[in-house]
Amino acid sequence: MKSFLLKNKIVIALSFTVLILLISLFAKSFGMENYESVDYSLGIVNTEYLNMRSGAGINFTSIDLLNKNEYVRIFGKIGDWYIIQNEENQIGTANVKYITPTEEQKAAVTNTETIDNVSDVNLTSDESQLLSIINAEREKNNLPILQIDENLQNVAKLKANDLVQQNYFSHISPTYGTPFDMLKSHNISYKTASENIAGNSDIKSAFDAWITSDSHKENILSNDYNYTGIAVVDSIAYGKIIVELFIGK
């Protein structure tokens, strides 16, 4: 148990990098599947043998066979499947019924880096334009409009600036970790959350790319979300970097 936790301290950065393989890597604009955070980060296998799979479903291939009483790190949940890390530092999934969260969860390694506050939460003209376009699309589909959450806006701005300053394009920040790490570090509570990112020279073109992508469109038109944070910053590589966070409370 102790060696497993110590080992995780060394590989945590690699673990978050590998997590991105569960998300699409083949477009300039990303949409993240619906995801639920959990209040625990360590679990134990409660069945004799358990297949750790490459995706959230029994149709995905088995990448490891876990044994009863084996510890795993729990990153979050998609449907009835945990996203987990085994003792060999592989990332995969397992059905929630076969993993019991442990009382020793507080001993698990977590990213405790504090996110600096961003004081400017006013929307720019670009951000206002994107919010208007998205809410108009939601109204067309008989959905309530998204409200701006100031704390969520702060996190979106942090992520957008980080994408530009660190010159990368991914849901996983080398500075702050996953969007869910950022929400947790910023003390934002939520039931469900997702993130869309885009690189484009034009706000309307970025929206058009999102709305023609199933994963992005699902985030934009999900009835599970009622709050958003939007950040648009200038980018040499793309013209503009756009980050939109969605949460449901």
GROMACS .gro file of C-alpha atoms in nm:
model
  249
    1MET     CA    1   0.000   0.000   0.000
    2LYS     CA    2   0.274   0.246   0.103
    3SER     CA    3   0.491   0.165  -0.195
    4PHE     CA    4   0.192   0.211  -0.427
    5LEU     CA    5   0.126   0.560  -0.296
    6LEU     CA    6   0.493   0.657  -0.310
    7LYS     CA    7   0.514   0.529  -0.664
    8ASN     CA    8   0.217   0.744  -0.759
    9LYS     CA    9   0.401   1.055  -0.643
   10ILE     CA   10   0.662   0.992  -0.909
   11VAL     CA   11   0.432   0.904  -1.195
   12ILE     CA   12   0.139   1.139  -1.137
   13ALA     CA   13   0.249   1.373  -1.418
   14LEU     CA   14   0.274   1.081  -1.659
   15SER     CA   15  -0.065   0.954  -1.548
   16PHE     CA   16  -0.242   1.275  -1.642
   17THR     CA   17  -0.060   1.276  -1.976
   18VAL     CA   18  -0.178   0.923  -2.051
   19LEU     CA   19  -0.535   1.021  -1.961
   20ILE     CA   20  -0.553   1.235  -2.272
   21LEU     CA   21  -0.542   0.916  -2.477
   22LEU     CA   22  -0.899   0.855  -2.357
   23ILE     CA   23  -1.003   1.170  -2.539
   24SER     CA   24  -0.987   1.255  -2.911
   25LEU     CA   25  -0.644   1.371  -3.023
   26PHE     CA   26  -0.718   1.429  -3.389
   27ALA     CA   27  -0.868   1.779  -3.416
   28LYS     CA   28  -0.776   2.131  -3.328
   29SER     CA   29  -1.096   2.159  -3.128
   30PHE     CA   30  -1.157   1.915  -2.847
   31GLY     CA   31  -1.477   1.808  -2.673
   32MET     CA   32  -1.460   1.616  -2.347
   33GLU     CA   33  -1.706   1.341  -2.270
   34ASN     CA   34  -1.944   1.386  -1.980
   35TYR     CA   35  -1.747   1.326  -1.666
   36GLU     CA   36  -1.829   1.307  -1.297
   37SER     CA   37  -1.583   1.394  -1.024
   38VAL     CA   38  -1.562   1.175  -0.716
   39ASP     CA   39  -1.481   1.258  -0.354
   40TYR     CA   40  -1.226   0.979  -0.323
   41SER     CA   41  -0.906   0.894  -0.506
   42LEU     CA   42  -0.822   0.540  -0.394
   43GLY     CA   43  -1.015   0.214  -0.426
   44ILE     CA   44  -0.975  -0.157  -0.373
   45VAL     CA   45  -1.086  -0.442  -0.599
   46ASN     CA   46  -1.369  -0.635  -0.431
   47THR     CA   47  -1.397  -0.934  -0.668
   48GLU     CA   48  -1.161  -1.226  -0.730
   49TYR     CA   49  -1.058  -1.107  -1.077
   50LEU     CA   50  -1.139  -0.783  -1.260
   51ASN     CA   51  -1.066  -0.683  -1.617
   52MET     CA   52  -0.919  -0.334  -1.648
   53ARG     CA   53  -1.033  -0.217  -1.989
   54SER     CA   54  -0.919   0.039  -2.245
   55GLY     CA   55  -1.257   0.217  -2.247
   56ALA     CA   56  -1.582   0.256  -2.059
   57GLY     CA   57  -1.763  -0.062  -2.163
   58ILE     CA   58  -1.731  -0.439  -2.183
   59ASN     CA   59  -1.667  -0.420  -2.557
   60PHE     CA   60  -1.329  -0.257  -2.497
   61THR     CA   61  -1.020  -0.476  -2.473
   62SER     CA   62  -0.877  -0.585  -2.140
   63ILE     CA   63  -0.537  -0.429  -2.069
   64ASP     CA   64  -0.478  -0.586  -1.727
   65LEU     CA   65  -0.630  -0.843  -1.491
   66LEU     CA   66  -0.668  -0.704  -1.142
   67ASN     CA   67  -0.683  -0.926  -0.835
   68LYS     CA   68  -0.899  -0.902  -0.525
   69ASN     CA   69  -0.773  -0.649  -0.266
   70GLU     CA   70  -0.551  -0.478  -0.522
   71TYR     CA   71  -0.541  -0.099  -0.483
   72VAL     CA   72  -0.613   0.138  -0.771
   73ARG     CA   73  -0.610   0.514  -0.801
   74ILE     CA   74  -0.948   0.661  -0.905
   75PHE     CA   75  -0.946   0.971  -1.127
   76GLY     CA   76  -1.318   1.007  -1.191
   77LYS     CA   77  -1.623   0.840  -1.337
   78ILE     CA   78  -1.791   0.810  -1.678
   79GLY     CA   79  -2.130   0.643  -1.644
   80ASP     CA   80  -2.086   0.317  -1.452
   81TRP     CA   81  -1.711   0.309  -1.509
   82TYR     CA   82  -1.423   0.446  -1.303
   83ILE     CA   83  -1.115   0.586  -1.474
   84ILE     CA   84  -0.836   0.416  -1.282
   85GLN     CA   85  -0.460   0.364  -1.257
   86ASN     CA   86  -0.315   0.026  -1.156
   87GLU     CA   87   0.009  -0.047  -0.971
   88GLU     CA   88   0.196  -0.071  -1.303
   89ASN     CA   89   0.084   0.287  -1.375
   90GLN     CA   90  -0.145   0.190  -1.663
   91ILE     CA   91  -0.457   0.399  -1.716
   92GLY     CA   92  -0.787   0.227  -1.793
   93THR     CA   93  -1.141   0.170  -1.670
   94ALA     CA   94  -1.330  -0.071  -1.446
   95ASN     CA   95  -1.696  -0.109  -1.356
   96VAL     CA   96  -1.783   0.078  -1.037
   97LYS     CA   97  -1.953  -0.225  -0.878
   98TYR     CA   98  -1.622  -0.409  -0.855
   99ILE     CA   99  -1.418  -0.133  -0.688
  100THR     CA  100  -1.482  -0.014  -0.333
  101PRO     CA  101  -1.356   0.335  -0.236
  102THR     CA  102  -1.133   0.300   0.070
  103GLU     CA  103  -1.128   0.485   0.400
  104GLU     CA  104  -0.759   0.550   0.336
  105GLN     CA  105  -0.842   0.780   0.045
  106LYS     CA  106  -0.698   1.081   0.225
  107ALA     CA  107  -0.355   0.923   0.201
  108ALA     CA  108  -0.375   0.913  -0.178
  109VAL     CA  109  -0.169   1.158  -0.377
  110THR     CA  110  -0.357   1.464  -0.504
  111ASN     CA  111  -0.251   1.776  -0.683
  112THR     CA  112  -0.269   2.046  -0.416
  113GLU     CA  113  -0.124   2.330  -0.618
  114THR     CA  114  -0.318   2.650  -0.552
  115ILE     CA  115  -0.451   2.832  -0.857
  116ASP     CA  116  -0.385   3.203  -0.850
  117ASN     CA  117  -0.696   3.415  -0.862
  118VAL     CA  118  -0.779   3.601  -1.182
  119SER     CA  119  -0.939   3.930  -1.090
  120ASP     CA  120  -1.078   4.027  -1.430
  121VAL     CA  121  -1.403   3.835  -1.475
  122ASN     CA  122  -1.568   4.076  -1.723
  123LEU     CA  123  -1.645   3.929  -2.063
  124THR     CA  124  -1.458   4.064  -2.363
  125SER     CA  125  -1.646   4.133  -2.685
  126ASP     CA  126  -1.526   3.798  -2.825
  127GLU     CA  127  -1.640   3.614  -2.513
  128SER     CA  128  -1.976   3.789  -2.517
  129GLN     CA  129  -2.019   3.701  -2.885
  130LEU     CA  130  -1.952   3.332  -2.822
  131LEU     CA  131  -2.188   3.324  -2.524
  132SER     CA  132  -2.463   3.485  -2.732
  133ILE     CA  133  -2.416   3.239  -3.018
  134ILE     CA  134  -2.419   2.940  -2.786
  135ASN     CA  135  -2.722   3.055  -2.591
  136ALA     CA  136  -2.908   3.127  -2.915
  137GLU     CA  137  -2.837   2.771  -3.025
  138ARG     CA  138  -2.961   2.639  -2.691
  139GLU     CA  139  -3.281   2.842  -2.718
  140LYS     CA  140  -3.341   2.699  -3.067
  141ASN     CA  141  -3.331   2.356  -2.905
  142ASN     CA  142  -3.563   2.455  -2.619
  143LEU     CA  143  -3.284   2.451  -2.361
  144PRO     CA  144  -3.227   2.707  -2.084
  145ILE     CA  145  -2.947   2.951  -2.150
  146LEU     CA  146  -2.611   2.914  -1.978
  147GLN     CA  147  -2.524   3.158  -1.703
  148ILE     CA  148  -2.173   3.290  -1.651
  149ASP     CA  149  -2.016   3.171  -1.326
  150GLU     CA  150  -1.744   3.414  -1.219
  151ASN     CA  151  -1.523   3.147  -1.060
  152LEU     CA  152  -1.561   2.928  -1.366
  153GLN     CA  153  -1.471   3.229  -1.579
  154ASN     CA  154  -1.150   3.266  -1.378
  155VAL     CA  155  -1.053   2.906  -1.445
  156ALA     CA  156  -1.129   2.935  -1.817
  157LYS     CA  157  -0.907   3.244  -1.836
  158LEU     CA  158  -0.626   3.062  -1.655
  159LYS     CA  159  -0.648   2.771  -1.897
  160ALA     CA  160  -0.660   2.991  -2.208
  161ASN     CA  161  -0.356   3.191  -2.098
  162ASP     CA  162  -0.172   2.870  -2.010
  163LEU     CA  163  -0.243   2.724  -2.355
  164VAL     CA  164  -0.084   3.029  -2.517
  165GLN     CA  165   0.206   3.079  -2.276
  166GLN     CA  166   0.306   2.712  -2.265
  167ASN     CA  167   0.243   2.664  -2.639
  168TYR     CA  168   0.039   2.343  -2.627
  169PHE     CA  169  -0.312   2.236  -2.728
  170SER     CA  170  -0.463   1.979  -2.497
  171HIS     CA  171  -0.717   1.930  -2.219
  172ILE     CA  172  -0.427   1.836  -1.991
  173SER     CA  173  -0.227   2.136  -1.875
  174PRO     CA  174   0.138   2.079  -1.781
  175THR     CA  175   0.083   2.355  -1.524
  176TYR     CA  176  -0.257   2.277  -1.375
  177GLY     CA  177  -0.347   1.921  -1.479
  178THR     CA  178  -0.693   1.826  -1.605
  179PRO     CA  179  -0.991   2.065  -1.616
  180PHE     CA  180  -1.129   1.872  -1.321
  181ASP     CA  181  -0.809   1.929  -1.123
  182MET     CA  182  -0.847   2.299  -1.195
  183LEU     CA  183  -1.209   2.306  -1.082
  184LYS     CA  184  -1.119   2.120  -0.764
  185SER     CA  185  -0.823   2.347  -0.688
  186HIS     CA  186  -1.045   2.650  -0.742
  187ASN     CA  187  -1.306   2.507  -0.500
  188ILE     CA  188  -1.578   2.491  -0.765
  189SER     CA  189  -1.844   2.231  -0.682
  190TYR     CA  190  -2.035   2.059  -0.962
  191LYS     CA  191  -2.224   1.745  -1.054
  192THR     CA  192  -2.102   1.719  -1.412
  193ALA     CA  193  -1.842   1.911  -1.609
  194SER     CA  194  -1.687   1.933  -1.955
  195GLU     CA  195  -1.448   2.149  -2.151
  196ASN     CA  196  -1.432   2.263  -2.513
  197ILE     CA  197  -1.116   2.421  -2.652
  198ALA     CA  198  -1.051   2.565  -2.997
  199GLY     CA  199  -0.788   2.745  -3.199
  200ASN     CA  200  -0.932   2.973  -3.466
  201SER     CA  201  -0.904   3.324  -3.604
  202ASP     CA  202  -1.279   3.384  -3.585
  203ILE     CA  203  -1.536   3.324  -3.307
  204LYS     CA  204  -1.817   3.221  -3.541
  205SER     CA  205  -1.588   2.979  -3.727
  206ALA     CA  206  -1.481   2.823  -3.398
  207PHE     CA  207  -1.845   2.777  -3.299
  208ASP     CA  208  -1.927   2.627  -3.640
  209ALA     CA  209  -1.646   2.373  -3.592
  210TRP     CA  210  -1.778   2.284  -3.248
  211ILE     CA  211  -2.140   2.247  -3.352
  212THR     CA  212  -2.050   2.007  -3.636
  213SER     CA  213  -1.854   1.785  -3.396
  214ASP     CA  214  -2.068   1.540  -3.200
  215SER     CA  215  -1.868   1.567  -2.876
  216HIS     CA  216  -1.857   1.948  -2.881
  217LYS     CA  217  -2.221   1.974  -2.978
  218GLU     CA  218  -2.316   1.743  -2.693
  219ASN     CA  219  -2.149   1.978  -2.447
  220ILE     CA  220  -2.309   2.289  -2.598
  221LEU     CA  221  -2.659   2.140  -2.607
  222SER     CA  222  -2.651   1.933  -2.290
  223ASN     CA  223  -2.937   1.989  -2.047
  224ASP     CA  224  -2.701   1.877  -1.770
  225TYR     CA  225  -2.516   2.208  -1.778
  226ASN     CA  226  -2.645   2.541  -1.651
  227TYR     CA  227  -2.326   2.743  -1.595
  228THR     CA  228  -2.031   2.828  -1.815
  229GLY     CA  229  -1.703   3.016  -1.821
  230ILE     CA  230  -1.560   3.145  -2.149
  231ALA     CA  231  -1.213   3.279  -2.226
  232VAL     CA  232  -1.074   3.406  -2.556
  233VAL     CA  233  -0.711   3.518  -2.577
  234ASP     CA  234  -0.489   3.612  -2.871
  235SER     CA  235  -0.263   3.341  -3.008
  236ILE     CA  236   0.022   3.365  -3.259
  237ALA     CA  237  -0.036   3.004  -3.365
  238TYR     CA  238  -0.415   3.016  -3.412
  239GLY     CA  239  -0.522   3.379  -3.404
  240LYS     CA  240  -0.737   3.312  -3.097
  241ILE     CA  241  -0.740   3.041  -2.833
  242ILE     CA  242  -1.088   2.971  -2.698
  243VAL     CA  243  -1.173   2.783  -2.380
  244GLU     CA  244  -1.525   2.711  -2.261
  245LEU     CA  245  -1.598   2.523  -1.940
  246PHE     CA  246  -1.943   2.379  -1.870
  247ILE     CA  247  -2.073   2.266  -1.533
  248GLY     CA  248  -2.400   2.144  -1.392
  249LYS     CA  249  -2.480   2.218  -1.030
   0.00000   0.00000   0.00000
